Coordinates of C-alpha atoms (C1' of nucleotides) in Angstrom, one line a residue:
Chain A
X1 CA 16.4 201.1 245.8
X2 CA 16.2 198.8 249.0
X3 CA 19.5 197.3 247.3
X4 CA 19.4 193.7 248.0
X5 CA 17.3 193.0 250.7
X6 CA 16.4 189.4 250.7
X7 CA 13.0 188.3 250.3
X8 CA 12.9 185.3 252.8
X9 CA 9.7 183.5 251.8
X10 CA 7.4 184.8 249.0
X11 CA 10.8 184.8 246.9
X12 CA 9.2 181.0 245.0
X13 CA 5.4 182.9 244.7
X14 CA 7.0 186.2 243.4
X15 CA 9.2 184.0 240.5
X16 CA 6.0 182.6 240.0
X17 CA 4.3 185.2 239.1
X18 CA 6.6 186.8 237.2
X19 CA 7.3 184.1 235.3
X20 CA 3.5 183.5 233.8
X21 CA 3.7 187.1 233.1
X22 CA 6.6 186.6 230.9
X23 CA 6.1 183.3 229.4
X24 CA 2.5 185.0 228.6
X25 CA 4.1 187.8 226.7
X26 CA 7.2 186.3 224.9
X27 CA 6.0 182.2 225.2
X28 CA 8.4 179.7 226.4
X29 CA 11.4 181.1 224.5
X30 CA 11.5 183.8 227.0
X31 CA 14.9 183.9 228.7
X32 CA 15.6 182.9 233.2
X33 CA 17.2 186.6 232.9
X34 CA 13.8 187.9 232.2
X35 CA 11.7 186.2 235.0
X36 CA 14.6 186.8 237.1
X37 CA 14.4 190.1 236.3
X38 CA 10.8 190.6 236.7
X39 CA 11.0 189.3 239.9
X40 CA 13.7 191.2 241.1
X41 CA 15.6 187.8 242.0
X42 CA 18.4 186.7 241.3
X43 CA 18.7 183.8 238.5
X44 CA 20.3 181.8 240.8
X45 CA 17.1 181.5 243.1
X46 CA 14.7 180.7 240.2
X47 CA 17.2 176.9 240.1
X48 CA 17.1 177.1 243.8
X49 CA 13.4 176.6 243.6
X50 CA 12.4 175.5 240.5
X51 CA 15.9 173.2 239.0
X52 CA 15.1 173.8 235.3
X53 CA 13.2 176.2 233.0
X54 CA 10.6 173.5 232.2
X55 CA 9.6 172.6 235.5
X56 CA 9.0 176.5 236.4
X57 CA 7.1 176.8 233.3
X58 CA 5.2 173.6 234.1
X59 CA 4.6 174.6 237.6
X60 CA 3.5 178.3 237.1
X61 CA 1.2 177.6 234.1
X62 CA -0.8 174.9 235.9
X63 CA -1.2 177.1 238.9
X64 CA -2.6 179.5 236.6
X65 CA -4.8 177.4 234.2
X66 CA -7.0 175.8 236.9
X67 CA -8.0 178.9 238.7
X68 CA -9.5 180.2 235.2
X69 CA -12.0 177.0 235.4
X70 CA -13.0 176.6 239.0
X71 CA -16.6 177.6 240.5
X72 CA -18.1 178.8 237.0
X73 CA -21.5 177.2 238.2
X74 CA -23.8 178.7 240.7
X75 CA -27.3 177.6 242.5
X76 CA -29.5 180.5 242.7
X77 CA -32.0 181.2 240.5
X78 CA -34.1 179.1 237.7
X79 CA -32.4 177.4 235.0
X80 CA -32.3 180.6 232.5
X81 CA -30.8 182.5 235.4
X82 CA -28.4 179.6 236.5
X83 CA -27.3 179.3 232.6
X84 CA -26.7 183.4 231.9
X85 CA -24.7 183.5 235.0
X86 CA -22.2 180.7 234.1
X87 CA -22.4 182.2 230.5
X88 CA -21.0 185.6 231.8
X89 CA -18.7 184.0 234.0
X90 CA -17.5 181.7 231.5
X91 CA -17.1 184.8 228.7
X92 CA -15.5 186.8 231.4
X93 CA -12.8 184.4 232.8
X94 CA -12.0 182.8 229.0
X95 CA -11.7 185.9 227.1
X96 CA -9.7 187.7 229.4
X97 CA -6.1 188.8 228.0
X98 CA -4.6 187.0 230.9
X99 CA -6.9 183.7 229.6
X100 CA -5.9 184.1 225.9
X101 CA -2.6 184.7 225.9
X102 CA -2.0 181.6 228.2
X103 CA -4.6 179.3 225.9
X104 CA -2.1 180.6 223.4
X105 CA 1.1 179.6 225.6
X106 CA -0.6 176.2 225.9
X107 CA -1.1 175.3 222.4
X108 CA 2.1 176.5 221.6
X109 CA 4.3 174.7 223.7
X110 CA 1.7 171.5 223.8
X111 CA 4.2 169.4 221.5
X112 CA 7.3 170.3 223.9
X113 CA 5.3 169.0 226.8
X114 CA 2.7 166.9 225.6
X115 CA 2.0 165.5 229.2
X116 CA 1.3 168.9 230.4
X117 CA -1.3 169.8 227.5
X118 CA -2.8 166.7 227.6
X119 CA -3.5 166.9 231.5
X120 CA -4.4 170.5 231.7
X121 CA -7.0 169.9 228.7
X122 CA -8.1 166.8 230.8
X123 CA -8.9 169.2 234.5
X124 CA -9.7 172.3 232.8
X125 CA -11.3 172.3 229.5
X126 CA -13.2 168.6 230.4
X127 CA -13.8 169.9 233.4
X128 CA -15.7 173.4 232.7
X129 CA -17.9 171.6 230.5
X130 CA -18.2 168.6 233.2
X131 CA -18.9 171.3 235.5
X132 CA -21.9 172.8 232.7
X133 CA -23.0 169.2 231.5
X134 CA -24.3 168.7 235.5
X135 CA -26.3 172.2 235.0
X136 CA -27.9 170.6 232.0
X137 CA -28.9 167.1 233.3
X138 CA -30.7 168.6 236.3
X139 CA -32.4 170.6 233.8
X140 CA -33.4 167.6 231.2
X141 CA -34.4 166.0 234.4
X142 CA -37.0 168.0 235.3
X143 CA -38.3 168.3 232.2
X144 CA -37.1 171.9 231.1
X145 CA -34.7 170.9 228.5
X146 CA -34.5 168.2 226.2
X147 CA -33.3 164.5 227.0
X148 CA -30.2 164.2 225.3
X149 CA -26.1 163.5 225.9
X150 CA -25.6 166.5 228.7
X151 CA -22.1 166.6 227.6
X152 CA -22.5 167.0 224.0
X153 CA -25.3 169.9 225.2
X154 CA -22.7 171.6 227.4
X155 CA -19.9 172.0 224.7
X156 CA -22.3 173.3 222.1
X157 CA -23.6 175.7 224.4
X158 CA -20.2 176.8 225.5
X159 CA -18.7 177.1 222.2
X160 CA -22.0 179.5 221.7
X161 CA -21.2 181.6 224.4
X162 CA -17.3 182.2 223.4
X163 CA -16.5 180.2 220.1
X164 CA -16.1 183.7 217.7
X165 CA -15.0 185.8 220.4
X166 CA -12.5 183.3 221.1
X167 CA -10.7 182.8 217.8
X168 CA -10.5 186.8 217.5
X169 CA -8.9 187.4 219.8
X170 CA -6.6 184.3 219.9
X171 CA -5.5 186.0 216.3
X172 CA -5.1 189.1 217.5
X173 CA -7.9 191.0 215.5
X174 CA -9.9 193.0 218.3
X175 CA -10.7 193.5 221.7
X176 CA -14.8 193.1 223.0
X177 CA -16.8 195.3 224.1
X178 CA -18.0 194.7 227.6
X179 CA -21.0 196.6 227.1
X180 CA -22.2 193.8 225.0
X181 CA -21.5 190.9 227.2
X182 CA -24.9 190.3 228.3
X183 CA -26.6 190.5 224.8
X184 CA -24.1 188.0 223.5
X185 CA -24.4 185.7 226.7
X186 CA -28.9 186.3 225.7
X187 CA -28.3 185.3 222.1
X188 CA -26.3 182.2 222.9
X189 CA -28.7 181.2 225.2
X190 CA -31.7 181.8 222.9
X191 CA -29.9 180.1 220.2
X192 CA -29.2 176.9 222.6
X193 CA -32.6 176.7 224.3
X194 CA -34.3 177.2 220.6
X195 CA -31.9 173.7 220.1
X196 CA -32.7 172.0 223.2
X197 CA -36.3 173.2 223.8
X198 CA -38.2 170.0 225.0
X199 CA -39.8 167.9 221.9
X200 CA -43.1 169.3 221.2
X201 CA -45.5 166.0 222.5
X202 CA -47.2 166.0 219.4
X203 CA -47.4 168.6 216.5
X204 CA -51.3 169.3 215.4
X205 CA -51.8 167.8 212.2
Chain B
X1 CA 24.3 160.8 196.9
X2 CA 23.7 163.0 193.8
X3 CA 26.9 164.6 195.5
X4 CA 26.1 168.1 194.0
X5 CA 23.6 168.9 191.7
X6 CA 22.4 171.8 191.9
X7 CA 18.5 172.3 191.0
X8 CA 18.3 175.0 188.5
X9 CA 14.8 176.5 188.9
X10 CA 13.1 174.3 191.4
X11 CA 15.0 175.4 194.5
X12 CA 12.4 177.5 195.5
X13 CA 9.5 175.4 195.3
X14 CA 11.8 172.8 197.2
X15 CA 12.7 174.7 199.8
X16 CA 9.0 176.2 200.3
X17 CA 7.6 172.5 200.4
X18 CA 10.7 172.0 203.5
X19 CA 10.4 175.1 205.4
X20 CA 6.5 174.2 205.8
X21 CA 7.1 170.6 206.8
X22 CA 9.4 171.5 209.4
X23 CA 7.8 175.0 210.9
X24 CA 4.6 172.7 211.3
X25 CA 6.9 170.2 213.1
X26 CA 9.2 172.4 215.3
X27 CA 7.6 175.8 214.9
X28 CA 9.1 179.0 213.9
X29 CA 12.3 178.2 216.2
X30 CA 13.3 175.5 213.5
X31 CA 16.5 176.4 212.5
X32 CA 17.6 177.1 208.8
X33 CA 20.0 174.4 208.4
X34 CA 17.2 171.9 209.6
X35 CA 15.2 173.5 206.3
X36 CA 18.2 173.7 204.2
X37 CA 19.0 169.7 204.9
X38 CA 15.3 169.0 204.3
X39 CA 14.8 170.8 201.0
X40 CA 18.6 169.1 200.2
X41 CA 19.7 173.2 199.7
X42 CA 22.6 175.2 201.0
X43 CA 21.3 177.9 203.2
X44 CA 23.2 180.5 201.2
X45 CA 20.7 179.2 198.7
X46 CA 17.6 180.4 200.8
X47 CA 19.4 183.5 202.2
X48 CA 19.4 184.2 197.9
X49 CA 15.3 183.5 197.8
X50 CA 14.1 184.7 200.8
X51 CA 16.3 187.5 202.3
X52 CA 15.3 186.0 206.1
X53 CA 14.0 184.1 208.2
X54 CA 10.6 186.1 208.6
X55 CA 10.2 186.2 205.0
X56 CA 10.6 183.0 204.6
X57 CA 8.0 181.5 207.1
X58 CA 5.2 184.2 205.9
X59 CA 5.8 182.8 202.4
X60 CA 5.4 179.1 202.9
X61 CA 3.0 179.7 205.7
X62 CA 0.3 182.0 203.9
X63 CA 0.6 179.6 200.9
X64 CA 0.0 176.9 202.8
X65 CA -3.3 178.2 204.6
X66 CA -5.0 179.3 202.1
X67 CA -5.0 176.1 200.1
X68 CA -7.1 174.6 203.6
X69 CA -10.0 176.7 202.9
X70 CA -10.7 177.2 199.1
X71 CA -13.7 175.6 197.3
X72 CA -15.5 174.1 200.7
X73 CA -19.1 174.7 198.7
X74 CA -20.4 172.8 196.1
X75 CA -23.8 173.2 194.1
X76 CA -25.0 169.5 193.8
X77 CA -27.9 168.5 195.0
X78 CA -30.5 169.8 197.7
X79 CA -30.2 172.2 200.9
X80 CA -29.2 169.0 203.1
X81 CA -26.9 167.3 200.2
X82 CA -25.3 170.5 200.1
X83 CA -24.4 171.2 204.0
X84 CA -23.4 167.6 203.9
X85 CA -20.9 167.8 201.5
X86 CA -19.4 171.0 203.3
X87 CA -19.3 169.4 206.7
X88 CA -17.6 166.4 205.6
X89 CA -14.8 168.4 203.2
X90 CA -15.0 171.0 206.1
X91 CA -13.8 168.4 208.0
X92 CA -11.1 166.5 206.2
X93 CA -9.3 169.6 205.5
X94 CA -9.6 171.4 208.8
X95 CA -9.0 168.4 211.1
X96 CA -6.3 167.3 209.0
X97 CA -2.7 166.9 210.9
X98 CA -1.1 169.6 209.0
X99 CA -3.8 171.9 209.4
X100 CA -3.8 171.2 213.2
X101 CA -0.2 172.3 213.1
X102 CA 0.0 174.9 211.1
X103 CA -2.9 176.2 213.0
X104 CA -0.7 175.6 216.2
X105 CA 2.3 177.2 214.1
X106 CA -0.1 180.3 213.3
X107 CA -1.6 181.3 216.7
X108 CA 2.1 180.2 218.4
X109 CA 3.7 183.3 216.5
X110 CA 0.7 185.7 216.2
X111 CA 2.2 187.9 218.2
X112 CA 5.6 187.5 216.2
X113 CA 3.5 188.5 213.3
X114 CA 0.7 190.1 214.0
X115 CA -0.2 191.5 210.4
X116 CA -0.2 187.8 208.9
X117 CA -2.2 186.5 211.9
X118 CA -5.2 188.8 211.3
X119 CA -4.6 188.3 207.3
X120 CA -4.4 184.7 207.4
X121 CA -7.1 185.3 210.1
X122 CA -9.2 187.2 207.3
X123 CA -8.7 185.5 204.1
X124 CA -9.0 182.2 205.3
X125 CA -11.3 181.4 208.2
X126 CA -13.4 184.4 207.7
X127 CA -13.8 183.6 204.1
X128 CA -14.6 179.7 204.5
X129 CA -17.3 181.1 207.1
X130 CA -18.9 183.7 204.2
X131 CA -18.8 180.6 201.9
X132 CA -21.0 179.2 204.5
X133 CA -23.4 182.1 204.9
X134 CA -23.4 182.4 201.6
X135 CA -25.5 178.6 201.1
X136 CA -27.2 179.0 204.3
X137 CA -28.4 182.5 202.7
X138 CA -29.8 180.4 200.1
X139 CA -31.7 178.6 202.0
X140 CA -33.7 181.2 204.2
X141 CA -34.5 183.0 200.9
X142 CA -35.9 179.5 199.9
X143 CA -37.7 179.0 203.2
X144 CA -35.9 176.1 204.5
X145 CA -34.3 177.7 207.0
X146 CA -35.5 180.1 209.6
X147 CA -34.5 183.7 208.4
X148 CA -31.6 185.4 210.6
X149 CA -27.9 186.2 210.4
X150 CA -27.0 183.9 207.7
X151 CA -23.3 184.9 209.1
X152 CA -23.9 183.8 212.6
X153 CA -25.6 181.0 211.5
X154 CA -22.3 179.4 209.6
X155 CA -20.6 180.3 212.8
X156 CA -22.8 178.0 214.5
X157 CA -22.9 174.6 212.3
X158 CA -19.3 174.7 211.9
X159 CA -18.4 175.2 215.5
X160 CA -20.8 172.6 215.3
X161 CA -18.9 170.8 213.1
X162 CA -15.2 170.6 214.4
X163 CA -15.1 172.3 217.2
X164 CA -15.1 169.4 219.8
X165 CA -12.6 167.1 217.9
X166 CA -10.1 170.6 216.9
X167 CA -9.7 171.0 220.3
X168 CA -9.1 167.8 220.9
X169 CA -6.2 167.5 218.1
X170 CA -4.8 171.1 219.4
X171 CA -3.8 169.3 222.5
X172 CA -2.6 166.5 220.8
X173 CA -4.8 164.0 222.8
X174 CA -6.4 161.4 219.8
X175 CA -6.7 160.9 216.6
X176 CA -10.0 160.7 214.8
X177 CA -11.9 157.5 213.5
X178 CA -12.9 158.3 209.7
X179 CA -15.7 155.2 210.5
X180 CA -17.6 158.0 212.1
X181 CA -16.5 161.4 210.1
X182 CA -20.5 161.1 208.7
X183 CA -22.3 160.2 211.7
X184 CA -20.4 163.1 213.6
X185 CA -21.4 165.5 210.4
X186 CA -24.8 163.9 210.6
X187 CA -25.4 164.9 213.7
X188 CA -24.0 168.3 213.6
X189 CA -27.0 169.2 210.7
X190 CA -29.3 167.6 212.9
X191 CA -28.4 170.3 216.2
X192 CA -28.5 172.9 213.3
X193 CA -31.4 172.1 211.2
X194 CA -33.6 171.7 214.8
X195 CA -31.9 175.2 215.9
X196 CA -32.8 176.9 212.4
X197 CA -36.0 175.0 211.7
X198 CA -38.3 177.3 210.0
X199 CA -40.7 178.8 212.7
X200 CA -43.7 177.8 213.5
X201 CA -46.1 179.5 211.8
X202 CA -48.5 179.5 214.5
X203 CA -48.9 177.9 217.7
X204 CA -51.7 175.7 218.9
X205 CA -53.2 177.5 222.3
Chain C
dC1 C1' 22.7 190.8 275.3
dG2 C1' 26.3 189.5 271.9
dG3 C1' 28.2 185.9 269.1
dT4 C1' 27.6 182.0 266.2
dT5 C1' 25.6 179.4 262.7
dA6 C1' 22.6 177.7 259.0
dG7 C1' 20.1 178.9 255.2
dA8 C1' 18.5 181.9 251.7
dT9 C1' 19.9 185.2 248.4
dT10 C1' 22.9 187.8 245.4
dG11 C1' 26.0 189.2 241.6
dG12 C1' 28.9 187.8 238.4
dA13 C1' 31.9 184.9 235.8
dC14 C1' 32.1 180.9 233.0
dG15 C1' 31.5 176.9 229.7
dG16 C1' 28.8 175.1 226.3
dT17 C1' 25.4 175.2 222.8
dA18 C1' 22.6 176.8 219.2
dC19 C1' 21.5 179.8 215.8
dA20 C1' 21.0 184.0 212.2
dG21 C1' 23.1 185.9 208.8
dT22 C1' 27.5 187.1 206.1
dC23 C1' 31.4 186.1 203.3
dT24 C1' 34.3 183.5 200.2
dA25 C1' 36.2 180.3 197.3
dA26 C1' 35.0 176.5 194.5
dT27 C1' 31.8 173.9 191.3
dG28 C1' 28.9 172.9 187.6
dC29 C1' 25.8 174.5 183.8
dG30 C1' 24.2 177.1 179.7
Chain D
dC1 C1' 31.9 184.0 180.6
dG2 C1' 27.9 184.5 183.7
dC3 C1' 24.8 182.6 186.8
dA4 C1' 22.9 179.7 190.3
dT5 C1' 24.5 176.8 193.7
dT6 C1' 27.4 174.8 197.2
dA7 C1' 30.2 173.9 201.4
dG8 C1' 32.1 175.7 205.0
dA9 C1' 34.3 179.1 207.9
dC10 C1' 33.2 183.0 210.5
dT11 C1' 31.0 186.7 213.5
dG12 C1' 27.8 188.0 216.8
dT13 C1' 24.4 187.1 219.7
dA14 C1' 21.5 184.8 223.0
dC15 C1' 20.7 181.7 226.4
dC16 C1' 20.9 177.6 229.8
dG17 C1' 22.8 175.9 233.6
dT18 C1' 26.8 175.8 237.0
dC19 C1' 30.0 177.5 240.2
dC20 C1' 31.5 180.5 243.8
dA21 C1' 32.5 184.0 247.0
dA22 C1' 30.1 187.5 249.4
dT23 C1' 26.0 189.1 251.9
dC24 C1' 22.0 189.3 254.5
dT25 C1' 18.4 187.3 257.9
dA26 C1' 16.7 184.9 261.5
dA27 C1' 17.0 181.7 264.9
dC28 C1' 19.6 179.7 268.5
dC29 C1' 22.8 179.6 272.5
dG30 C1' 25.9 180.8 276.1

DNA sequence: CGGTTAGATTGGACGGTACAGTCTAATGCG
DNA sequence: CGCATTAGACTGTACCGTCCAATCTAACCG
C-alpha cells in the first residue's frame, strides 16, 4: 500500500505525466480527481504546483508537443538516405497513439487557448518542416534537387510521408502496419523526387 | 418579442440549424439551453425531437458534413479546366470557417463517437477523394496522365490543395486572402501535373 | 543524539456553479 | 378536445477551487 508516503520531489513530474495521460484520453474536460488520481497525489498538490487546471494543461502539453519534433534530421548518408531516415522518423514520432491523440487534444482545445495553439503550431509544426526545408536547400544547392521554395518542398513532402495515415487514424478508422513503414516512406520519396527531380537542361526535339 | 408563438412544424429544422451553429462554436460541451435560446425553442421542445443530447449532435452534425463534400466534380471542359474547377470548389468548401469547425467539432469528439467519426470519416472525405480518382482515372485512360493509383493520386493533389492553409485554419492562426485562392490552386496542378506527367517514352543516352 | 521547525503532502469537507434530463401546469392552435 | 409548445421548477450529478487540520520528511541545532 505504502499508505501515504510523501513523494518529496518528483511529486510536480509525476502530475505531469499523469496528467497528459489523461487529458490524452478524456481531453480537457477530464476532471483534477482523475490526474490526481493517476498520480497517486493528492488534489491539493496538483494547485500547489500548478494553481489552475489550465496552466497544468498548458504546461504538460507543451512539454510533450516539443519532444515529438526535435532532432528529426540526421547527417549521414546521401540525400536519399538523409530523406528516408527523417521520413521514418517523422512517420514514426507523428503517428504514434501518444502523437495522435495529443494532435487531437490540441485542435480540440485550440479555441479555449488560442495562444497556446497558435505557439505550439509556430515551434513544432513550422519547425519540423523548417527543420526538413534546410535538408532540401542543401540538396537544390548542389544541384540534386530542383531550385525552388525549400519550404513549400518540405511540406509537400511531409504531407507525402504522413498526410493519409494521418487523417486515419485522427478519425479513429485503423491502426498501421509497421511492416509497411519503409515501403510507404520509398513511395513518398519516389513520388517527391519524381516532383522535384532537377529540370531536364533541354528535352531532344 | 413575439412573446409565445409556438412554430408548428418548423421547430425541428430550427433547432437543427441552432444546435450546428453553436457545437461548431463551443463544441459538444455547449449546453442545451444555449441551443434552445438560439433556435428561440424550449428545451422540453428538443428533449420531444431528439430524445438527447447525443442524438441531437449526430443529427445536425452528419447533415451538416455531408453537404461540404457533394458535387466537387464537374464535366466542363478539358483535363486541366476540369482539376481547376475541383481545386478551386475543393477549396471554398473545405477551407470554409464552418468546415474548419465542424471539422475541429468532429475529430474533438471522435472518441465520444467513434461510429460517426469513421462514417462521417467514410462517406464524406473518402468519397470526395473517389470523386477525385474517379477524373484523374479519366485522364490516365486518356493518356494525359501517367498511369498509377488513380486513388493515391487524388490523395496527393488535394493534400496538395489544402493541406498547408487547413492546418493553418485548424490552429486558428490566419485567415485566407481569396486574391490568391487561383494562384495557390494553380500552383497545386502545376506540382501535380510535373509529378504525374506522362513518362517519358524513352530517354536520350 | 534527541528535539524542533519548516515545508511538502494528505484526506476530506465545503461552497458554488453548471448542466442533463424529467416533470408539470399553462398556453395557443386546429 | 387533442396536440405541440412553453416556462419554469426540480433532481441528480459532476466538477473546480478553497480551506483546514493532521501527517510525514528532512534539515537544522543545541
Amino acid at each position: 500500500m505504502s499508505p501515504v508516503s510523501p513523494c518529496h520531489g518528483d511529486c510536480a513530474a509525476r502530475v505531469l505525466d499523469a496528467a497528459l495521460e489523461v487529458f490524452c484520453e478524456s481531453g480537457y474536460r477530464s476532471s483534477i480527481d482523475a490526474v490526481a488520481a493517476r498520480a497517486q497525489v493528492a488534489r491539493q498538490t496538483i494547485y500547489n504546483h500548478f494553481g489552475n487546471k489550465e496552466a497544468l494543461f498548458c504546461v504538460a502539453l507543451t512539454r510533450a508537443v516539443k519532444e515529438v519534433f526535435t532532432a528529426l534530421a540526421t547527417d549521414e548518408g546521401d540525400y536519399r538516405a538523409r530523406l528516408f531516415n527523417f521520413g521514418m522518423r517523422f512517420r514514426q514520432r507523428v503517428l504514434a497513439p501518444d502523437a495522435i491523440n495529443m494532435h487531437k487534444l490540441l485542435i480540440s482545445e485550440a479555441s479555449r487557448f488560442p495562444e497556446l495553439a497558435k505557439s505550439l503550431y509556430e515551434s513544432c509544426f513550422v519547425y519540423s518542416r523548417q527543420q526538413m526545408a534546410a535538408v532540401l536547400r542543401n540538396a537544390m544547392d548542389a544541384g540534386v534537387l530542383r531550385n525552388e521554395d525549400p519550404l513549400e518542398a518540405a511540406h509537400i513532402l511531409m504531407d507525402m510521408l504522413v498526410s493519409h495515415d494521418h487523417t486515419l487514424l485522427v478519425f479513429g478508422c485503423t491502426a498501421m502496419d509497421p511492416a509497411l513503414e519503409e515501403q510507404k516512406v520509398n513511395r513518398a520519396l519516389e513520388l517527391f523526387l519524381r516532383t522535384y527531380a532537377p529540370a531536364a537542361p533541354e528535352r531532344p526535339a
